[in-house]
Coordinates of C-alpha atoms and ligand atoms in Angstrom, one line a residue:
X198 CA 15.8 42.3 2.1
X199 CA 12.8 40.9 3.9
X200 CA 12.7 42.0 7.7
X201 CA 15.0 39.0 8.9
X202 CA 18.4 40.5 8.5
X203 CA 19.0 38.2 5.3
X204 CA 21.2 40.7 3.4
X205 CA 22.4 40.3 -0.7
X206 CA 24.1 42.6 -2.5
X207 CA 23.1 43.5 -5.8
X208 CA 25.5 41.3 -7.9
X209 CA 23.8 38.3 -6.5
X210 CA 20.5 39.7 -7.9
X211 CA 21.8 39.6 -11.1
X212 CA 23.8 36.7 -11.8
X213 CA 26.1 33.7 -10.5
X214 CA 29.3 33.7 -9.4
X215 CA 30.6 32.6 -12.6
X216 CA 29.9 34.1 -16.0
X217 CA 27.0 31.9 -18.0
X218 CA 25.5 32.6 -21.1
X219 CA 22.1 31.2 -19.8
X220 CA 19.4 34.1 -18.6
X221 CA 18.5 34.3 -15.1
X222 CA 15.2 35.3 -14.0
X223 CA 15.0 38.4 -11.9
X224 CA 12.6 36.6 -9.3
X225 CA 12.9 38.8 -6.0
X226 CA 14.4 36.3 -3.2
X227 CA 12.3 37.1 -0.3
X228 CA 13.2 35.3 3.0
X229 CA 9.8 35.3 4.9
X230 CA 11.3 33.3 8.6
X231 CA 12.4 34.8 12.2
X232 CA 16.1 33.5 12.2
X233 CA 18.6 35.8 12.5
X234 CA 21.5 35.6 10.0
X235 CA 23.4 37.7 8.0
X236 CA 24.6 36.4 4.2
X237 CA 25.9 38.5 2.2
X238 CA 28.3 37.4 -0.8
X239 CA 31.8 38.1 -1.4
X240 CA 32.4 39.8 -4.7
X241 CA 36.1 39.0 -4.7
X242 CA 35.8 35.1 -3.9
X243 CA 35.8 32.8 -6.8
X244 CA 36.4 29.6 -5.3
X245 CA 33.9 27.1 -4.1
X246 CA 32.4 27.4 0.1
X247 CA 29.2 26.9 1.1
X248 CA 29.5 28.8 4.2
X249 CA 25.9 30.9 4.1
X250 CA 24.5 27.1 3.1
X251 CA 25.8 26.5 5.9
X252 CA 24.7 29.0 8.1
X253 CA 20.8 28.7 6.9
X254 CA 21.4 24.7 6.7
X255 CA 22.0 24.8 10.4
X256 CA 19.2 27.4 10.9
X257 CA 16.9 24.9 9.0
X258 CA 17.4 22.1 11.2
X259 CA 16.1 24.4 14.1
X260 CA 12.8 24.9 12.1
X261 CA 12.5 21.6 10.1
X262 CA 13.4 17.5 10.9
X263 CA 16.6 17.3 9.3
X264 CA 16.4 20.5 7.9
X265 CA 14.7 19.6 5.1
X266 CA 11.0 18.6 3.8
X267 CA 11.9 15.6 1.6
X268 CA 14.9 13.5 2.9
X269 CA 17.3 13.0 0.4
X270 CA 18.3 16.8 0.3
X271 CA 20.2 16.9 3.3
X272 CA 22.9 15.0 1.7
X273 CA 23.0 12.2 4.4
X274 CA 24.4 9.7 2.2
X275 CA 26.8 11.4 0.8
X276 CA 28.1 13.7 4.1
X277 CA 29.0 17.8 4.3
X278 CA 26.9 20.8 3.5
X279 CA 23.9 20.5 1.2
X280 CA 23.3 23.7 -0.6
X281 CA 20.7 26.2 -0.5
X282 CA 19.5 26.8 -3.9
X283 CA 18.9 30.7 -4.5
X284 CA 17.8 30.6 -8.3
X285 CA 17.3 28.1 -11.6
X286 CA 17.3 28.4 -15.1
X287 CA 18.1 26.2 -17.9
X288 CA 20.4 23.3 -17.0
X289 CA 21.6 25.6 -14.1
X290 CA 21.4 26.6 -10.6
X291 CA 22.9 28.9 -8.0
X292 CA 23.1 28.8 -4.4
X293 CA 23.1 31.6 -1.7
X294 CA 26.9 31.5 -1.9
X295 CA 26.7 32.3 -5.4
X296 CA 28.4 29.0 -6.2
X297 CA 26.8 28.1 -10.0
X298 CA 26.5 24.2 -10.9
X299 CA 24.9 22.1 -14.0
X300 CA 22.0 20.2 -12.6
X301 CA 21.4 16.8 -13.4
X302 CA 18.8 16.5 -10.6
X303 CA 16.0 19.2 -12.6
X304 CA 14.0 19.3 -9.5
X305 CA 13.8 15.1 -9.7
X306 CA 12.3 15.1 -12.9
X307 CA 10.1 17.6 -13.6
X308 CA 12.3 20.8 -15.5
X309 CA 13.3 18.4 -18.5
X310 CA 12.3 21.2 -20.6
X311 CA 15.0 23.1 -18.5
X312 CA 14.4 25.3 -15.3
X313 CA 12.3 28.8 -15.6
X314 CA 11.4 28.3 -18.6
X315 CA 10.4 31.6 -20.2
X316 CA 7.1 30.5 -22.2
X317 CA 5.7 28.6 -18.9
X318 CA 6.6 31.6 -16.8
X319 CA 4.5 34.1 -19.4
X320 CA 1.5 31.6 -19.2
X321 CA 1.9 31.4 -15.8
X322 CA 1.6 34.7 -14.8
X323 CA -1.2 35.0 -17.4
X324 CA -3.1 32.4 -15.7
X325 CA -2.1 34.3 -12.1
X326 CA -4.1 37.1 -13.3
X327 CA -7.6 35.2 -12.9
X328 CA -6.8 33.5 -10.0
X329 CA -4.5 31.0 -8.4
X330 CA -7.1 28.1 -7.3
X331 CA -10.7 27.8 -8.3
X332 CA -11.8 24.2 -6.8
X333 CA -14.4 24.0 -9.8
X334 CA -13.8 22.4 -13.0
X335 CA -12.0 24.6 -15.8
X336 CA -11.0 25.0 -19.2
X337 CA -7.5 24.4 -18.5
X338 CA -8.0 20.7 -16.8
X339 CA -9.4 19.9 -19.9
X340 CA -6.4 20.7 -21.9
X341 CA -4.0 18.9 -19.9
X342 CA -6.2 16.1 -20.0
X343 CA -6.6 15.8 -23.9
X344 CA -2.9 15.6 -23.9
X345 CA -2.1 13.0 -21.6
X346 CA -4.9 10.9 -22.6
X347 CA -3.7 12.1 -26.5
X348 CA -0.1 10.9 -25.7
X349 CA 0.2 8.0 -23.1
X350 CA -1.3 4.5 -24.6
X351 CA -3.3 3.1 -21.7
X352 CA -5.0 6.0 -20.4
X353 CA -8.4 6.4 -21.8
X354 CA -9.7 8.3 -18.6
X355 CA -7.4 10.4 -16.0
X356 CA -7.6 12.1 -12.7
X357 CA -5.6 14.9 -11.5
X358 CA -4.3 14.8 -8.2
X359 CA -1.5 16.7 -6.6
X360 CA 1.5 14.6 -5.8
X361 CA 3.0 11.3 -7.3
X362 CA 2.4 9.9 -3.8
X363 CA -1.5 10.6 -4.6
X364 CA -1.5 9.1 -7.8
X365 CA 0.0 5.8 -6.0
X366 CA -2.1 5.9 -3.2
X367 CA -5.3 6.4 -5.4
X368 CA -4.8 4.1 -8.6
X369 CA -3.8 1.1 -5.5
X370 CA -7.1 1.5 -4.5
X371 CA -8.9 1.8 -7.3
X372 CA -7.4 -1.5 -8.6
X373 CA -8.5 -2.9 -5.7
X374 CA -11.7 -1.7 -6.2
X375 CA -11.8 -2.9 -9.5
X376 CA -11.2 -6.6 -9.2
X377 CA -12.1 -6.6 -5.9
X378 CA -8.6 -8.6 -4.5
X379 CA -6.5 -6.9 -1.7
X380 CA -3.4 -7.9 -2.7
X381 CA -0.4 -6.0 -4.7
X382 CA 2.8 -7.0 -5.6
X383 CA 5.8 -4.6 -5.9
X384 CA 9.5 -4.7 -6.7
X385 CA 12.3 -4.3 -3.9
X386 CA 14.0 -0.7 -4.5
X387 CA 10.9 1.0 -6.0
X388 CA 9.5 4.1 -5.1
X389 CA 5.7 4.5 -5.5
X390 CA 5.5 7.6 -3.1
X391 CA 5.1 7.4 0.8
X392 CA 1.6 5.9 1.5
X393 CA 1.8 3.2 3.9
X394 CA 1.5 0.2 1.9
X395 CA 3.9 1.2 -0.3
X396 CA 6.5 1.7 2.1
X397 CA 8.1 -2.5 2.2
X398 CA 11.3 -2.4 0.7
X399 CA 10.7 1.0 -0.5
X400 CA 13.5 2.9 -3.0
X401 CA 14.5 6.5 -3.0
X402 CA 15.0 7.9 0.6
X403 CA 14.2 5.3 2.1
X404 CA 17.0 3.0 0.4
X405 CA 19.7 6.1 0.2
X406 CA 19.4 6.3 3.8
X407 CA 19.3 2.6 4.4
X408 CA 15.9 2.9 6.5
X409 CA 13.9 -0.3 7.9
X410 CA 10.1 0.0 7.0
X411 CA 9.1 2.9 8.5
X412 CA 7.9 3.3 11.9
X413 CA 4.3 4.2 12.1
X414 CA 3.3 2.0 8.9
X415 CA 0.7 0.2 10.9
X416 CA 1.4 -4.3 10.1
X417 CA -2.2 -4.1 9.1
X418 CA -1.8 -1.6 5.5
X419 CA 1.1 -3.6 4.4
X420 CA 0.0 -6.9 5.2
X421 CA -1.2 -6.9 1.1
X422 CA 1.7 -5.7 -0.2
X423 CA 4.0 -8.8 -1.3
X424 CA 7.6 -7.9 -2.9
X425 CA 10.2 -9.2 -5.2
X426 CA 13.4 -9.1 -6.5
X427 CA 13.5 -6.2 -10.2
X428 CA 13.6 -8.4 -13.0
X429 CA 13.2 -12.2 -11.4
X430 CA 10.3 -13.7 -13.1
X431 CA 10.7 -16.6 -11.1
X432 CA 9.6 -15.1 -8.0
X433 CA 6.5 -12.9 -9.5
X434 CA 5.6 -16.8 -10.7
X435 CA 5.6 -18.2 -7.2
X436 CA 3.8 -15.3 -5.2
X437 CA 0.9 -15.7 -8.0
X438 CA 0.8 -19.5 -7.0
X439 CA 1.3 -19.3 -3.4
X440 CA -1.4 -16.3 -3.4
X441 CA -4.0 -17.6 -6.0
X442 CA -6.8 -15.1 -6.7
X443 CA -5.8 -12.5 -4.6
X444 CA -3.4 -10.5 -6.5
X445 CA -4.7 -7.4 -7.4
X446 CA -2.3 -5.6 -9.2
X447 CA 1.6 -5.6 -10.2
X448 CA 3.0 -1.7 -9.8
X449 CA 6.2 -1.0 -10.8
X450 CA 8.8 1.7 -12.1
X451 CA 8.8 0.5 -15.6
X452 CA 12.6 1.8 -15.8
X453 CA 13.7 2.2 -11.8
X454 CA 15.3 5.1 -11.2
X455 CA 14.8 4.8 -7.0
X456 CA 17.2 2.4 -6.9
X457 CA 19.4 4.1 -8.9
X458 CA 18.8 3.8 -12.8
X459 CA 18.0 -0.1 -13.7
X460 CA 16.7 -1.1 -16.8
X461 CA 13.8 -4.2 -17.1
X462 CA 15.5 -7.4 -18.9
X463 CA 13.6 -7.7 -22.5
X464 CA 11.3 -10.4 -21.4
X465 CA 10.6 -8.8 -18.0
X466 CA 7.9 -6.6 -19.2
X467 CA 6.0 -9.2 -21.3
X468 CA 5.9 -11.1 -18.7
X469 CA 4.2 -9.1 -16.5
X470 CA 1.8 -8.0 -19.1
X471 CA 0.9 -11.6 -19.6
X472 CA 0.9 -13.2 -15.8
X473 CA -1.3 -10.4 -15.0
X474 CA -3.9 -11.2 -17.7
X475 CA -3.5 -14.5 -16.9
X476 CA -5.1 -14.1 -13.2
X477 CA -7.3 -11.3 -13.8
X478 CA -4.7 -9.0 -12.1
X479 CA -3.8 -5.4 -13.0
X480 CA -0.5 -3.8 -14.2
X481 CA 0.6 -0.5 -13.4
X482 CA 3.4 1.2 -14.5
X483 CA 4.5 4.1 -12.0
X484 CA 5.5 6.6 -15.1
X485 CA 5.7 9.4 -12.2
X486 CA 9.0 9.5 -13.5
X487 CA 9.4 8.1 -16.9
X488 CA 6.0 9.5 -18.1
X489 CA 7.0 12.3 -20.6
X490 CA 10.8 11.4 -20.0
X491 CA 11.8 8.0 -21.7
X492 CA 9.2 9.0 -25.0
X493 CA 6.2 11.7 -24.9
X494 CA 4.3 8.4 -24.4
X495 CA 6.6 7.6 -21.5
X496 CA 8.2 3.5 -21.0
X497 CA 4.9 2.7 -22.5
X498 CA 5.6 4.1 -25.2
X499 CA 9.3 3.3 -25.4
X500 CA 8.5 -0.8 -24.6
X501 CA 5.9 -1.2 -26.8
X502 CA 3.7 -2.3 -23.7
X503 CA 0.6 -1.3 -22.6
X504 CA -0.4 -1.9 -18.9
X505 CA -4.3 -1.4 -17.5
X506 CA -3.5 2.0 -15.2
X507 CA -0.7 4.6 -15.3
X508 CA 0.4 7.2 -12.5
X509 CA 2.2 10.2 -13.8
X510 CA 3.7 13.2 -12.0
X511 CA 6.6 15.2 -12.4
X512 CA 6.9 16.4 -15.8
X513 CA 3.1 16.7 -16.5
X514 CA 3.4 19.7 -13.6
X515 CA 6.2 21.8 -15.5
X516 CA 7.7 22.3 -12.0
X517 CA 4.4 22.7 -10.1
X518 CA 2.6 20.1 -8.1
X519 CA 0.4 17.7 -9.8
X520 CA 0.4 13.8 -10.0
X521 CA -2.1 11.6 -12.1
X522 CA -3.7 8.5 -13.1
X523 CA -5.6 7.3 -15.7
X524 CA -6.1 4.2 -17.4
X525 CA -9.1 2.0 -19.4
X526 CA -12.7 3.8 -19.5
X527 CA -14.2 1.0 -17.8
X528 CA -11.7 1.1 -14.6
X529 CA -11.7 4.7 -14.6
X530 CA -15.5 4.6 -14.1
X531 CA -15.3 3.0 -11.0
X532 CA -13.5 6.7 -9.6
X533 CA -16.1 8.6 -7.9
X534 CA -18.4 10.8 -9.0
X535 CA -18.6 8.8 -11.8
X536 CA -18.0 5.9 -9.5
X537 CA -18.4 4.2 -6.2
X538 CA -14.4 4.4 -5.7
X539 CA -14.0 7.7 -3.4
X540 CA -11.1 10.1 -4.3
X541 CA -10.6 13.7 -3.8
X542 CA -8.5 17.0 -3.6
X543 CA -9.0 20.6 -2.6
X544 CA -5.9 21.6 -5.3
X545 CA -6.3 19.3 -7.5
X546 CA -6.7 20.3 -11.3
X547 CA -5.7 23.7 -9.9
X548 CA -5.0 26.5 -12.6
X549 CA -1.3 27.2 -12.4
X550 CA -0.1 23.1 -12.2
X551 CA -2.6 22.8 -15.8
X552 CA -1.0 26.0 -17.1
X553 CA 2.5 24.9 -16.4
X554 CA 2.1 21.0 -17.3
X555 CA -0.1 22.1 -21.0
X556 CA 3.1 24.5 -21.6
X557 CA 5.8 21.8 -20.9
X558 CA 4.2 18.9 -22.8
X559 CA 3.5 21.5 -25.9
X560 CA 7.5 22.1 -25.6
X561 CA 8.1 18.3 -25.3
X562 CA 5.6 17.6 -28.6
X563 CA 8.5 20.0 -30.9
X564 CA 10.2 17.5 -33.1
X565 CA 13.5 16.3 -32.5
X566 CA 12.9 16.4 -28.8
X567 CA 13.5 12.9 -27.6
X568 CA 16.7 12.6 -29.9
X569 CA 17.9 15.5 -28.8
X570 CA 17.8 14.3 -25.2
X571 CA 19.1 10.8 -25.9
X572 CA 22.1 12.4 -27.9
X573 CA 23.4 14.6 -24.7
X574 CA 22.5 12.3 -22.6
X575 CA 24.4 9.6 -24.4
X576 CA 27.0 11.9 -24.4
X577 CA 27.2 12.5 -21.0
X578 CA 27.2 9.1 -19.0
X579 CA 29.7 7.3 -22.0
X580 CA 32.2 10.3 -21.0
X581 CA 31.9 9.8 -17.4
X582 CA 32.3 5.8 -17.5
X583 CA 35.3 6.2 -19.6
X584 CA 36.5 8.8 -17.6
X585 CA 35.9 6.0 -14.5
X586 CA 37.1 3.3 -16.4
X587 CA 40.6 4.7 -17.2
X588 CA 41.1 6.0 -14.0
X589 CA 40.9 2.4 -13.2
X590 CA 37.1 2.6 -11.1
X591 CA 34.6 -1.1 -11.1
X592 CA 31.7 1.3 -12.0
X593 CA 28.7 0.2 -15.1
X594 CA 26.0 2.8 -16.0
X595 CA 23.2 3.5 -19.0
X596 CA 20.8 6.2 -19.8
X597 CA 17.5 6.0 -22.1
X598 CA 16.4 9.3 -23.4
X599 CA 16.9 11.8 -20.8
X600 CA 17.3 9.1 -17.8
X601 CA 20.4 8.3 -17.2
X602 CA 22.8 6.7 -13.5
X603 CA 25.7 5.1 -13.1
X604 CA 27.1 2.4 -10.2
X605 CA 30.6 2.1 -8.4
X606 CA 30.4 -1.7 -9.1
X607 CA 31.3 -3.4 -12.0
X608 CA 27.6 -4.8 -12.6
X609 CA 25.9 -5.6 -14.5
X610 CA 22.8 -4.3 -11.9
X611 CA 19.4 -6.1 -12.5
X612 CA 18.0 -5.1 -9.4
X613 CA 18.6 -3.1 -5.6
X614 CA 20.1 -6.0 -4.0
X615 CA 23.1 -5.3 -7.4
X616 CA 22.7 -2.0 -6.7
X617 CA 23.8 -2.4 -3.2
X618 CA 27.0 -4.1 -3.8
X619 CA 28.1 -0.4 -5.1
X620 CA 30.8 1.4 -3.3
X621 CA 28.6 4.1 -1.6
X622 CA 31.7 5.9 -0.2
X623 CA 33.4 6.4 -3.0
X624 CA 30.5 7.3 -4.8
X625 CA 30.1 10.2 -1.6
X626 CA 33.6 11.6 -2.3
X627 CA 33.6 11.7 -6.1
X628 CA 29.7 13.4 -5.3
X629 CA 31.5 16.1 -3.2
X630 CA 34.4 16.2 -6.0
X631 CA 31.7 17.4 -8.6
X632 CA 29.6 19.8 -6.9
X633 CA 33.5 21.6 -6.1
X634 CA 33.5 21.3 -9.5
X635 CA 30.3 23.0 -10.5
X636 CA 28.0 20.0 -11.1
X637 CA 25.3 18.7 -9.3
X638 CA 23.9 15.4 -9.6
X639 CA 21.3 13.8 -7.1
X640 CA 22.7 13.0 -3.5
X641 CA 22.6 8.9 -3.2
X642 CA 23.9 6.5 -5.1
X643 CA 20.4 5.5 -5.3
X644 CA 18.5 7.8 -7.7
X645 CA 19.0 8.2 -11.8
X646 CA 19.9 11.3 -12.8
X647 CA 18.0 13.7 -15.0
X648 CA 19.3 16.0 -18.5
X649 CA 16.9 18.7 -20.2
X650 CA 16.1 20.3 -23.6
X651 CA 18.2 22.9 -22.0
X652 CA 21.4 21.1 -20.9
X653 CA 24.1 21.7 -24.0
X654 CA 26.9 19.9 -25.6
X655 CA 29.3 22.4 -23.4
X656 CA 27.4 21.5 -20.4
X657 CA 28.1 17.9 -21.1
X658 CA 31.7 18.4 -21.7
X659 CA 32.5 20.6 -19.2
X660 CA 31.1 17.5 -17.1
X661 CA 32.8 15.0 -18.3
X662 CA 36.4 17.2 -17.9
X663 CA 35.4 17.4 -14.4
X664 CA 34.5 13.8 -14.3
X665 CA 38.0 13.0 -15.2
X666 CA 39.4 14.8 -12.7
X667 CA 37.8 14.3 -9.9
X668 CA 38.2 10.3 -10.4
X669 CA 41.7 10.9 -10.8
X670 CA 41.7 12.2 -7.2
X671 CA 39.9 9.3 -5.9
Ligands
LIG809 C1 8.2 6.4 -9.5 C2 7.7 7.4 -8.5 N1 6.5 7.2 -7.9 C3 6.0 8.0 -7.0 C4 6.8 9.1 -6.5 C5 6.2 10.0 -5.5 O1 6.0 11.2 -6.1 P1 5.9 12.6 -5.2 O2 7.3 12.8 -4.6 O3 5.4 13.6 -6.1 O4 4.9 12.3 -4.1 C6 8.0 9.3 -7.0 C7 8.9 10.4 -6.5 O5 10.0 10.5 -6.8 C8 8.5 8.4 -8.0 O6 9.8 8.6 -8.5

């Protein structure tokens, strides 16, 4: 193995610890870091330890803050050993202790076409031969482009960037730009990525870990953005009269999943559509997450509700890094060149994130996708809140399409400050139940859960069995 003592034997090149019908990739694990550690797999052992996570977790925290580069993954919230993933595929995953699990995380979003998947691997490596960055326009941006503007409702123009948190950061200021009004108004709980003015009341890590604003967010790039509760029109209608004229935009999660998986009331949505238009304010819909996930045409789509500018990530990447936004011609105008709005990356449009996003969203156009996704994903959180129910747990839940989370209250939850009232600690030892149990869902209470093409009726079940006992054991 690579020059750092990192040692595998060959079973662990070729498959998990427990059988699986699902194909593995025969990606060559090279370990490219100075630390000195030995791992090597027991072929005997069958039952579940995470000592070589262990081992390079506390290696890790050495190298990195936390030992991670994105918070949530070192399991704070819910305590123990995170794993080190060694390999995907499918609806699975492995670790470097050769422990196999059925991901409902899909790298946040992105694999709901399922991990690895063999078609976007071939065009990758296709699109690898000519290069792996040009920074000049090509064929393959596009593409992409066609399809998103093709599939989502309000996006006449787009720009590819290479993050969610890029998309945020850019399509804040262009709607700033655009009506010229500093203001923006976001919900309590969601997540538009980690720019500075988004980062008041922030979901994701910043809720799982129960973080004040963050240090370093200087007063002056939040003192724009006001907040409010998910869901309470009451309050949007008050900070549009107490800040007449200078709202600039509404941004939102159209379906939170930062805050754990809420849905918007009926009338929520409308609402926003029309108070917006009403004072010559934008909406935005952050679809980083349910672009491509609730329909092809993402909540959009799925609500029937068309806002002035959309941010996308995740999915239209296939497991690389992009982000996007897009929205009308005439606000899209404003971005520069074509415009006096600046805006700019050295990656973005890059070959391989086009490649991979054009060969997931050709997947995701395949009939019966969305139904297939709603059925398993149905499947999946009824049989684990009547597995919770009967073992007598307070715990609500729902899922659209292939979005799906679940509380340890008895709810209903309309917004973070519901979400909070959950029992986070039992939530942490039924999490640790599962993943000794082979599944692994996202480490906080505070983030929805994900299913793919890939994830199958068996999967489900063999969830839900584990579902039922582990809340037994409670
Ligand atoms: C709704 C939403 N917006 C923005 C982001 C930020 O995206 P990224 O992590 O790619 O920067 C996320 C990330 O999870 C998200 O869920």
């Amino acid at each position: 193995m690579a020059g750092i003592g990192l040692s595998l034997p060959s079973k662990f090149t070729h498959g998990p610890a427990f059988s699986s019908s699902i194909p593995r990739s025969s990606s060559s694990r090279c370990y490219s870091s100075s630390v000195k550690m030995t791992v090597s797999v027991d072929e005997t052992k069958k039952t579940f330890t995470l000592q070589k996570s262990e081992e390079a977790f506390n290696a890790a925290k050495e190298l990195m803050p936390g030992g991670v580069n994105s918070p949530v993954r070192a399991f704070r919230s819910v305590g123990g050993q995170p794993i080190i993933i060694d390999s995907v595929k499918g609806s699975h995953m492995w670790d470097i202790d050769g422990n196999e699990y059925i991901d409902y995380v899909g790298s946040w979003g992105p694999a709901i076409i399922g991990h690895a998947d063999d078609e976007v691997l071939a065009a990758l490596a296709e699109t690898m031969k000519k290069g792996t960055s040009f920074g000049a326009p090509c064929l393959l941006e596009n593409i992409l482009a066609q399809m998103v503007i093709s599939a989502v409702p309000s996006i006449e123009m787009v720009r590819f960037v290479n993050s969610g948190t890029e998309a945020c950061m850019g399509v804040l200021r262009l709607a700033r730009a655009f009506t010229c009004k500093m203001k923006v108004i976001k919900f309590e709980g969601c997540y538009h990525g980690h720019a500075d003015p988004f980062l008041v009341k922030a979901g994701s890590g910043v809720a799982t870990l129960g973080l004040p604003d963050s240090p370093g967010v200087p007063k002056s790039a939040t003192i724009d953005t006001l907040t409010s509760p998910y869901n309470d029109i009451t309050a949007v209608e008050n900070l549009f009269n107490t800040h007449k004229g200078e709202i600039a935009a509404v941004i939102l999660e159209p379906v939170v999943g930062n805050a754990g998986f809420i849905t918007p009331k009926p009338e929520f949505l409308n609402f926003l559509q029309k108070i917006t238009k009403e004072n010559d304010a934008l909406l935005i819909f952050d679809e980083v997450m349910t672009g491509f996930r609730l329909a092809y045409g993402g909540a959009q789509e799925y609500f029937g509700i068309t806002p002035d500018l959309t941010t996308l990530g995740k999915i239209i990447g296939g497991g690389l890094p992009v982000g996007a936004y897009g929205g009308r011609r005439e606000i899209m105008e404003m971005v520069a060149p074509a415009g006096p709005m600046y805006q700019a990356g050295t990656l973005s449009g890059n070959p391989l994130a086009m490649t991979a996003g054009i060969h997931t969203l050709k997947r995701l156009q395949e009939p019966g996708t969305y139904d297939y996704l709603d059925k398993v994903t149905r499947q999946l959180i009824e049989g684990i809140l009547d597995a919770g129910k009967a073992a007598g747990h307070e715990i609500c839940g729902g899922h659209i399409s292939g979005m799906f989370g679940f509380f340890f209250t008895d709810g209903p939850v309309y917004n973070f400050e519901d979400a909070k009232k959950s029992d986070t600690s039992k939530f942490a030892r039924f999490y640790r139940g599962m993943l000794e149990e082979g599944v692994y869902f996202a480490p906080s209470q505070f983030e929805a859960g994900f299913t793919g093409l890939k994830h199958t009726h068996e999967d489900i079940q063999r969830t839900i069995d584990a579902a039922e006992k582990v809340f037994k054991n409670l």
